[in-house]
Amino acid sequence: AQSVTQLGSHVSVSEGALVLLRCNYSSSVPPYLFWYVQYPNQGLQLLLKYTSAATLVKGINGFEAEFKKSETSFHLTKPSAHMSDAAEYFCAVSDYSGNQFYFGTGTSLTVIP
Amino acid sequence: NAGVTQTPKFRVLKTGQSMTLLCAQDMNHEYMYWYRQDPGMGLRLIHYSVGEGTTAKGEVPDGYNVSRLKKQNFLLGLESAAPSQTSVYFCASSYPGRQQETQYFGPGTRLLVL
């Protein structure tokens, strides 16, 4: 079975500082990996996805993530945090059939002015 | 193009009552999903459907039933609600079967079972 682990349920950064949200996956086959963002009282929106085309994936709002097979990681980064980045972030992996997605427990990002 | 919509947005039930949550999508997606979101547990898949007339169990299907009579609609039913079913429910849809396809989420339904 596939799974993802998000280290740190809460992360706080200062405005303008680097954002780093960690995600490690477990998969016996090449995975497809996703980062979603959830703003308060809203559904999830796709930030970016890894589909084996390139290990460094650029997403919306200045976010990017790097797939590292040797570390089984897919960490999300943004060079400079903005107040509007405050939200819940979920890492997800799809199973081999593409029928099911497995989500991490989420990381709540707080941006301090 | 409304995307994925969910009805109702909020509901309060008493233990033992039944209700149906409606999910509708206008993107002609084949795949539809129901998740529940609980604090500290992320999203967990309840049931999903890979096409009209088909349904399958996800990670936490007990206490729920689903139906996909029309391609654009996916219904989630609670026959006898329990306090443990208090949660936020999200519906999602996607294009057929390719792992890399994106899921599109609805705004959620908040359910409180007393």
XYZ file of N, CA and C in Angstrom:
681
model
N 0.846 -1.194 0.000
C 0.000 0.000 0.000
C 0.879 1.242 0.000
N 0.353 2.281 -0.591
C 1.098 3.533 -0.645
C 0.677 4.435 0.503
N 1.591 5.300 0.895
C 1.271 6.238 1.955
C 2.208 7.428 1.881
N 1.808 8.508 2.537
C 2.671 9.672 2.664
C 2.707 10.111 4.116
N 3.841 10.644 4.509
C 4.025 11.170 5.855
C 4.456 12.613 5.763
N 3.718 13.474 6.441
C 4.088 14.874 6.493
C 4.655 15.169 7.872
N 5.893 15.598 7.898
C 6.560 15.891 9.154
C 6.240 17.310 9.591
N 5.662 17.417 10.773
C 5.311 18.738 11.278
C 3.883 19.085 10.936
N 3.022 19.060 11.917
C 1.624 19.394 11.660
C 1.417 20.905 11.629
N 2.372 21.645 12.227
C 2.292 23.104 12.231
C 3.673 23.673 11.916
N 3.701 24.605 10.991
C 4.942 25.298 10.648
C 4.670 26.792 10.645
N 5.550 27.538 11.297
C 5.443 28.998 11.314
C 6.684 29.599 10.690
N 6.478 30.562 9.811
C 7.599 31.273 9.194
C 7.290 32.759 9.204
N 8.317 33.541 9.133
C 8.139 34.986 9.022
C 7.880 35.353 7.570
N 7.156 36.413 7.374
C 6.902 36.900 6.017
C 8.242 37.186 5.343
N 8.406 36.672 4.132
C 9.656 36.843 3.401
C 10.655 35.721 3.601
N 10.412 34.856 4.568
C 11.337 33.742 4.838
C 11.020 32.541 3.961
N 11.960 31.616 3.930
C 11.786 30.394 3.161
C 10.710 29.509 3.782
N 9.878 28.947 2.918
C 8.899 27.966 3.354
C 9.387 26.578 2.952
N 9.400 25.650 3.910
C 9.772 24.266 3.627
C 8.775 23.366 4.338
N 8.008 22.632 3.558
C 7.050 21.670 4.110
C 7.472 20.288 3.629
N 7.568 19.363 4.583
C 8.172 18.057 4.280
C 7.139 16.980 3.998
N 7.471 16.152 3.026
C 6.616 15.016 2.672
C 7.505 13.851 2.272
N 7.294 12.721 2.897
C 7.968 11.485 2.509
C 6.915 10.464 2.106
N 7.228 9.693 1.096
C 6.251 8.744 0.591
C 6.759 7.324 0.749
N 5.827 6.418 0.700
C 6.135 5.003 0.707
C 5.422 4.383 -0.474
N 6.191 3.791 -1.364
C 5.576 3.204 -2.550
C 6.492 2.147 -3.125
N 5.899 1.059 -3.553
C 6.684 -0.021 -4.139
C 6.851 0.155 -5.648
N 6.167 1.123 -6.197
C 6.266 1.418 -7.631
C 6.490 2.908 -7.790
N 6.954 3.340 -8.953
C 7.141 4.788 -9.146
C 5.853 5.526 -8.836
N 5.920 6.474 -7.937
C 4.695 7.134 -7.512
C 4.348 8.343 -8.362
N 3.101 8.753 -8.252
C 2.688 10.062 -8.711
C 2.338 10.851 -7.459
N 2.909 12.020 -7.323
C 2.823 12.785 -6.084
C 2.216 14.154 -6.320
N 1.520 14.625 -5.325
C 0.770 15.867 -5.441
C 0.929 16.697 -4.164
N 0.842 17.999 -4.313
C 0.662 18.900 -3.195
C -0.621 19.689 -3.447
N -1.472 19.695 -2.412
C -2.700 20.463 -2.457
C -2.666 21.500 -1.338
N -3.393 22.610 -1.549
C -3.534 23.633 -0.525
C -5.009 23.804 -0.200
N -5.285 24.008 1.069
C -6.665 24.235 1.518
C -6.717 25.520 2.324
N -7.431 26.500 1.813
C -7.652 27.736 2.562
C -8.859 27.543 3.481
N -8.956 28.330 4.535
C -10.041 28.130 5.507
C -11.414 28.045 4.860
N -12.148 27.033 5.273
C -13.530 26.824 4.836
C -13.663 26.633 3.322
N -12.628 26.108 2.710
C -12.675 25.829 1.281
C -12.230 24.401 1.003
N -12.464 23.959 -0.217
C -11.970 22.663 -0.650
C -10.493 22.735 -0.997
N -9.934 21.609 -1.415
C -8.526 21.554 -1.748
C -8.285 22.003 -3.178
N -7.153 22.665 -3.385
C -6.739 23.094 -4.723
C -5.360 22.523 -5.013
N -5.150 22.101 -6.251
C -3.851 21.544 -6.624
C -2.801 22.643 -6.713
N -1.671 22.421 -6.021
C -0.526 23.321 -6.131
C 0.410 22.859 -7.244
N 0.734 21.578 -7.222
C 1.638 21.009 -8.211
C 1.560 19.491 -8.150
N 2.113 18.865 -9.197
C 2.103 17.405 -9.230
C 3.352 16.883 -9.927
N 3.822 15.753 -9.481
C 4.960 15.070 -10.075
C 4.454 13.852 -10.828
N 4.818 13.816 -12.128
C 4.352 12.693 -12.949
C 5.499 12.049 -13.711
N 6.704 12.145 -13.175
C 7.928 11.525 -13.689
C 8.557 12.270 -14.854
N 8.000 13.378 -15.266
C 8.572 14.124 -16.388
C 9.832 14.878 -15.968
N 9.816 15.469 -14.791
C 10.968 16.232 -14.300
C 10.951 16.159 -12.784
N 12.142 16.078 -12.198
C 12.194 15.910 -10.740
C 11.883 17.194 -9.993
N 12.135 18.345 -10.604
C 11.792 19.627 -9.985
C 10.508 20.116 -10.631
N 9.509 20.253 -9.813
C 8.193 20.614 -10.312
C 7.836 21.999 -9.819
N 7.417 22.841 -10.723
C 6.992 24.190 -10.349
C 5.467 24.240 -10.350
N 4.929 24.890 -9.335
C 3.491 24.987 -9.224
C 3.018 26.427 -9.222
N 1.808 26.602 -8.732
C 1.242 27.941 -8.692
C 1.738 28.702 -7.470
N 1.586 30.007 -7.511
C 1.898 30.882 -6.376
C 3.351 30.812 -5.931
N 4.261 30.456 -6.835
C 5.679 30.446 -6.520
C 6.186 29.213 -5.790
N 5.343 28.234 -5.603
C 5.760 26.999 -4.929
C 6.437 26.042 -5.911
N 7.332 25.239 -5.387
C 7.940 24.180 -6.162
C 8.274 23.013 -5.237
N 8.468 21.852 -5.838
C 8.801 20.664 -5.063
C 9.769 19.817 -5.866
N 10.640 19.140 -5.153
C 11.636 18.301 -5.802
C 11.438 16.852 -5.412
N 11.319 15.999 -6.408
C 11.200 14.565 -6.188
C 12.598 13.972 -6.022
N 12.835 13.345 -4.864
C 14.114 12.696 -4.605
C 13.863 11.231 -4.288
N 14.130 10.410 -5.280
C 13.847 8.987 -5.125
C 14.704 8.364 -4.021
N 15.970 8.759 -3.945
C 16.875 8.170 -2.954
C 16.431 8.471 -1.531
N 15.730 9.576 -1.351
C 15.260 9.965 -0.024
C 13.756 9.710 0.138
N 13.122 9.202 -0.886
C 11.646 9.027 -0.932
C 10.949 10.266 -0.408
N 11.361 11.419 -0.927
C 10.804 12.677 -0.450
C 10.242 13.513 -1.590
N 9.367 14.409 -1.218
C 8.756 15.345 -2.175
C 8.428 16.601 -1.382
N 9.438 17.284 -0.922
C 9.258 18.462 -0.076
C 8.826 19.673 -0.880
N 7.981 20.471 -0.280
C 7.438 21.676 -0.909
C 8.195 22.894 -0.397
N 8.586 23.780 -1.316
C 9.316 24.974 -0.905
C 8.784 26.201 -1.619
N 9.047 27.343 -0.982
C 8.792 28.639 -1.595
C 9.837 29.590 -1.040
N 10.542 30.305 -1.880
C 11.668 31.115 -1.401
C 11.273 32.203 -0.411
N 10.103 32.806 -0.604
C 9.721 33.944 0.216
C 8.241 33.861 0.560
N 7.958 33.665 1.837
C 6.571 33.488 2.268
C 5.793 34.793 2.204
N 4.538 34.649 1.833
C 3.626 35.788 1.796
C 2.486 35.499 2.752
N 1.892 36.552 3.270
C 0.787 36.373 4.219
C -0.322 35.500 3.638
N -0.534 35.628 2.349
C -1.610 34.868 1.701
C -1.304 33.371 1.593
N -0.077 32.962 1.948
C 0.276 31.536 1.907
C -0.225 30.781 3.135
N -0.718 31.491 4.124
C -1.222 30.831 5.328
C -2.397 29.929 4.965
N -2.240 28.643 5.196
C -3.251 27.658 4.789
C -2.814 26.293 5.297
N -3.624 25.289 4.976
C -3.276 23.895 5.264
C -2.771 23.265 3.970
N -1.681 22.525 4.063
C -1.066 21.922 2.885
C -1.056 20.410 3.031
N -1.472 19.742 1.974
C -1.550 18.285 1.981
C -0.699 17.702 0.867
N 0.074 16.699 1.232
C 0.801 15.904 0.265
C -0.040 14.659 -0.028
N -0.015 14.190 -1.273
C -0.813 13.015 -1.624
C -0.071 12.174 -2.654
N -0.374 10.898 -2.658
C 0.191 9.958 -3.631
C -0.950 9.152 -4.217
N -0.866 8.850 -5.489
C -1.915 8.026 -6.086
C -1.444 6.588 -6.173
N -2.385 5.669 -6.095
C -2.006 4.271 -6.181
C -1.767 3.897 -7.643
N -1.250 2.717 -7.850
C -0.793 2.316 -9.182
C -1.922 2.307 -10.199
N -3.123 1.988 -9.732
C -4.256 1.934 -10.658
C -4.767 3.315 -11.018
N -4.386 4.297 -10.206
C -4.921 5.631 -10.427
C -6.314 5.819 -9.869
N -6.827 4.801 -9.187
C -8.175 4.881 -8.654
C -8.244 5.551 -7.294
N -7.204 5.483 -6.538
C -7.249 6.011 -5.183
C -6.059 6.918 -4.918
N -6.330 7.927 -4.118
C -5.303 8.856 -3.682
C -5.183 8.756 -2.168
N -3.948 8.808 -1.692
C -3.702 8.728 -0.256
C -3.090 10.057 0.192
N -3.746 10.677 1.168
C -3.338 11.991 1.625
C -2.570 11.898 2.943
N -1.643 12.825 3.114
C -0.993 12.975 4.396
C -1.928 13.681 5.366
N -1.477 13.818 6.597
C -2.318 14.407 7.634
C -2.338 15.922 7.605
N -1.544 16.513 6.725
C -1.597 17.955 6.551
C -0.606 18.724 7.404
N -0.187 19.868 6.889
C 0.672 20.806 7.627
C 0.039 22.179 7.564
N -0.209 22.739 8.721
C -0.784 24.076 8.797
C 0.339 25.106 8.790
N 0.317 25.977 7.803
C 1.360 27.002 7.671
C 0.847 28.332 8.206
N 1.577 28.893 9.138
C 1.301 30.230 9.659
C 2.405 31.164 9.191
N 2.012 32.329 8.697
C 2.998 33.323 8.260
C 2.918 34.514 9.204
N 4.028 34.803 9.824
C 4.097 35.863 10.833
C 4.545 37.169 10.183
N 3.774 38.248 10.404
C 4.150 39.518 9.765
C 5.442 40.090 10.339
N -19.457 27.247 -15.871
C -18.748 26.069 -15.403
C -18.567 26.148 -13.895
N -19.424 25.441 -13.152
C -19.408 25.546 -11.698
C -18.352 24.643 -11.072
N -17.830 23.655 -11.816
C -16.852 22.744 -11.241
C -17.556 21.662 -10.428
N -17.125 21.520 -9.178
C -17.712 20.530 -8.278
C -18.515 21.270 -7.209
N -19.777 20.927 -7.084
C -20.623 21.546 -6.072
C -21.130 20.491 -5.114
N -21.373 20.899 -3.876
C -21.860 19.987 -2.846
C -23.069 20.594 -2.160
N -24.032 19.735 -1.867
C -25.252 20.148 -1.186
C -25.553 19.161 -0.083
N -25.869 19.577 1.146
C -25.856 20.962 1.634
C -24.454 21.393 2.055
N -24.315 22.609 2.493
C -23.030 23.103 2.991
C -22.840 22.741 4.459
N -23.937 22.661 5.182
C -23.869 22.382 6.612
C -25.146 21.679 7.039
N -24.997 20.704 7.949
C -26.164 19.978 8.421
C -25.916 19.480 9.833
N -26.979 19.522 10.624
C -26.936 18.948 11.968
C -27.930 17.793 12.006
N -27.483 16.650 12.455
C -28.320 15.465 12.562
C -28.344 14.955 13.992
N -29.416 14.260 14.334
C -29.450 13.533 15.595
C -29.015 12.091 15.321
N -28.433 11.473 16.321
C -28.013 10.082 16.183
C -29.186 9.227 15.697
N -28.915 8.431 14.679
C -29.917 7.544 14.135
C -30.658 8.090 12.919
N -30.554 9.384 12.689
C -31.196 9.959 11.512
C -30.412 9.613 10.257
N -31.085 9.747 9.140
C -30.427 9.474 7.862
C -30.371 10.748 7.032
N -29.440 10.765 6.093
C -29.368 11.894 5.178
C -28.540 11.510 3.957
N -28.682 12.316 2.928
C -27.921 12.117 1.701
C -27.199 13.399 1.338
N -25.914 13.268 1.046
C -25.113 14.380 0.562
C -24.999 14.253 -0.960
N -25.191 15.369 -1.631
C -25.155 15.362 -3.084
C -23.896 16.052 -3.590
N -23.252 15.416 -4.531
C -22.106 15.989 -5.225
C -22.434 16.037 -6.708
N -22.190 17.176 -7.323
C -22.428 17.318 -8.747
C -21.212 17.964 -9.403
N -20.862 17.456 -10.610
C -19.754 18.050 -11.359
C -20.169 18.230 -12.815
N -19.688 19.319 -13.401
C -20.064 19.640 -14.774
C -18.859 19.594 -15.715
N -17.866 18.802 -15.356
C -16.642 18.717 -16.155
C -16.548 17.407 -16.944
N -17.622 16.641 -16.931
C -17.672 15.368 -17.658
C -16.608 14.382 -17.166
N -16.294 14.466 -15.878
C -15.307 13.551 -15.309
C -15.901 12.172 -15.118
N -15.083 11.164 -15.357
C -15.521 9.789 -15.125
C -15.430 9.408 -13.647
N -14.369 9.843 -12.995
C -14.101 9.407 -11.634
C -14.650 10.413 -10.631
N -15.264 9.901 -9.594
C -15.722 10.746 -8.492
C -15.405 10.064 -7.173
N -15.218 10.883 -6.132
C -14.738 10.393 -4.841
C -15.465 11.097 -3.700
N -15.614 10.397 -2.602
C -16.053 11.014 -1.355
C -14.974 10.789 -0.298
N -14.576 11.900 0.347
C -13.608 11.864 1.434
C -14.239 12.445 2.691
N -13.682 12.076 3.826
C -13.980 12.784 5.058
C -12.672 13.341 5.603
N -12.780 14.515 6.205
C -11.600 15.186 6.752
C -11.809 15.390 8.241
N -10.913 14.843 9.015
C -10.965 14.967 10.466
C -9.640 15.532 10.966
N -9.686 16.303 12.051
C -8.462 16.932 12.567
C -7.362 15.913 12.834
N -6.166 16.196 12.325
C -5.015 15.331 12.559
C -5.002 14.051 11.749
N -5.988 13.881 10.888
C -6.055 12.629 10.117
C -6.063 12.864 8.618
N -6.034 14.102 8.194
C -6.027 14.359 6.769
C -7.331 13.945 6.120
N -7.256 13.622 4.855
C -8.433 13.167 4.117
C -8.395 11.656 3.987
N -9.525 11.045 4.220
C -9.621 9.597 4.069
C -10.735 9.274 3.085
N -10.437 8.371 2.181
C -11.372 8.029 1.119
C -12.472 7.119 1.646
N -13.724 7.492 1.407
C -14.860 6.698 1.866
C -15.282 5.724 0.763
N -15.696 6.265 -0.356
C -16.078 5.476 -1.523
C -15.647 6.241 -2.765
N -15.550 5.534 -3.862
C -15.274 6.209 -5.113
C -16.013 5.508 -6.244
N -16.021 6.171 -7.389
C -16.713 5.619 -8.551
C -15.869 5.884 -9.795
N -15.717 4.864 -10.611
C -14.926 5.015 -11.837
C -15.815 5.203 -13.060
N -17.103 5.333 -12.837
C -18.003 5.587 -13.948
C -19.445 5.426 -13.520
N -20.338 5.900 -14.367
C -21.769 5.806 -14.081
C -22.149 4.364 -13.780
N -22.883 4.196 -12.693
C -23.350 2.872 -12.324
C -22.362 2.017 -11.561
N -21.171 2.536 -11.298
C -20.155 1.758 -10.571
C -19.756 2.480 -9.297
N -19.497 1.711 -8.248
C -18.970 2.266 -7.004
C -17.994 1.263 -6.396
N -17.118 1.760 -5.550
C -16.150 0.895 -4.881
C -15.825 1.470 -3.517
N -15.417 0.598 -2.611
C -15.091 1.022 -1.254
C -13.690 1.610 -1.199
N -13.569 2.625 -0.352
C -12.269 3.208 -0.091
C -11.725 2.736 1.231
N -11.062 3.632 1.915
C -10.377 3.284 3.162
C -11.335 3.148 4.347
N -12.384 3.983 4.408
C -13.293 4.008 5.555
C -14.752 3.974 5.103
N -15.220 2.860 4.526
C -16.566 2.824 3.941
C -17.711 2.510 4.911
N -17.385 1.996 6.106
C -18.431 1.516 6.998
C -19.348 2.636 7.449
N -20.652 2.370 7.361
C -21.651 3.337 7.788
C -22.112 4.266 6.679
N -21.560 4.079 5.485
C -21.892 4.929 4.347
C -22.309 4.075 3.150
N -23.192 4.639 2.338
C -23.477 4.026 1.051
C -23.445 5.110 -0.013
N -23.223 4.704 -1.241
C -23.109 5.666 -2.333
C -23.863 5.164 -3.548
N -24.189 6.107 -4.424
C -24.791 5.734 -5.694
C -24.345 6.709 -6.768
N -24.203 6.180 -7.975
C -23.764 6.987 -9.134
C -24.702 6.643 -10.293
N -25.926 7.136 -10.182
C -26.929 6.830 -11.206
C -26.721 7.670 -12.452
N -26.185 8.870 -12.266
C -25.874 9.734 -13.393
C -24.396 10.086 -13.343
N -23.799 10.261 -14.470
C -22.363 10.519 -14.536
C -21.977 11.751 -13.743
N -22.837 12.758 -13.738
C -22.466 14.015 -13.116
C -22.729 14.059 -11.622
N -23.423 13.059 -11.087
C -23.792 13.095 -9.674
C -23.241 11.902 -8.909
N -22.861 12.168 -7.672
C -22.367 11.091 -6.806
C -22.949 11.350 -5.423
N -23.796 10.454 -4.955
C -24.511 10.641 -3.700
C -23.873 9.825 -2.588
N -23.771 10.439 -1.426
C -23.260 9.762 -0.232
C -24.377 9.697 0.792
N -24.709 8.494 1.228
C -25.803 8.318 2.173
C -25.327 7.829 3.528
N -25.959 8.370 4.560
C -25.767 7.882 5.915
C -27.106 7.318 6.349
N -27.195 6.026 6.549
C -28.476 5.394 6.875
C -28.877 5.638 8.319
N -27.919 5.599 9.222
C -28.173 5.793 10.646
C -26.969 6.530 11.230
N -27.080 7.847 11.270
C -25.916 8.656 11.636
C -25.459 8.393 13.069
N -24.133 8.454 13.231
C -23.512 8.288 14.543
C -22.600 9.475 14.821
N -22.396 9.818 16.085
C -21.505 10.951 16.402
C -20.119 10.825 15.771
N -19.650 9.598 15.562
C -18.337 9.395 14.939
C -18.301 9.841 13.481
N -19.472 10.106 12.935
C -19.536 10.568 11.547
C -19.542 12.093 11.445
N -19.430 12.756 12.573
C -19.227 14.201 12.559
C -17.904 14.495 11.873
N -17.969 15.265 10.809
C -16.774 15.472 10.008
C -17.078 16.517 8.937
N -16.061 16.828 8.155
C -16.248 17.612 6.948
C -16.072 16.664 5.766
N -17.063 16.652 4.900
C -17.057 15.725 3.774
C -16.750 16.473 2.488
N -15.807 15.936 1.743
C -15.425 16.528 0.477
C -15.670 15.548 -0.653
N -16.203 16.090 -1.719
C -16.353 15.348 -2.942
C -15.274 15.815 -3.914
N -14.827 14.918 -4.759
C -13.831 15.279 -5.774
C -14.126 14.514 -7.051
N -13.617 15.018 -8.151
C -13.773 14.314 -9.420
C -12.494 14.439 -10.228
N -12.320 13.526 -11.174
C -11.130 13.568 -12.020
C -11.409 12.859 -13.335
N -10.513 13.057 -14.295
C -10.590 12.365 -15.566
C -10.239 10.899 -15.367
N -10.499 10.050 -16.331
C -10.288 8.611 -16.163
C -8.868 8.237 -15.838
N -8.761 7.347 -14.913
C -7.730 6.410 -14.593
C -6.258 6.746 -14.655
N -5.806 7.821 -15.266
C -4.381 8.054 -15.306
C -3.934 8.645 -13.973
N -2.894 8.093 -13.436
C -2.480 8.474 -12.088
C -2.172 9.952 -11.957
N -1.716 10.543 -13.037
C -1.253 11.921 -12.894
C -2.369 12.943 -12.973
N -3.592 12.461 -13.172
C -4.649 13.437 -13.333
C -5.023 14.090 -12.009
N -5.388 15.327 -12.098
C -5.710 16.123 -10.926
C -7.105 15.821 -10.428
N -7.271 15.864 -9.128
C -8.602 15.804 -8.546
C -9.109 17.218 -8.312
N -10.367 17.440 -8.615
C -10.998 18.730 -8.396
C -11.978 18.571 -7.244
N -11.829 19.423 -6.245
C -12.598 19.267 -5.017
C -13.750 20.254 -4.926
N -14.811 19.798 -4.284
C -15.903 20.673 -3.922
C -15.574 21.449 -2.660
N -16.460 22.346 -2.238
C -16.202 23.212 -1.087
C -16.409 22.540 0.259
N -16.994 21.351 0.256
C -17.169 20.622 1.505
C -18.554 20.753 2.099
N -18.916 19.738 2.885
C -20.147 19.735 3.673
C -19.770 19.445 5.116
N -20.146 20.349 5.997
C -19.866 20.143 7.423
C -21.064 19.445 8.052
N -20.815 18.301 8.641
C -21.870 17.506 9.260
C -21.590 17.351 10.745
N -22.595 17.672 11.538
C -22.512 17.502 12.984
C -23.585 16.526 13.398
N -23.186 15.455 14.041
C -24.139 14.452 14.522
C -24.166 14.502 16.039
N -25.329 14.809 16.567
C -25.480 14.957 18.029
C -25.947 13.669 18.685
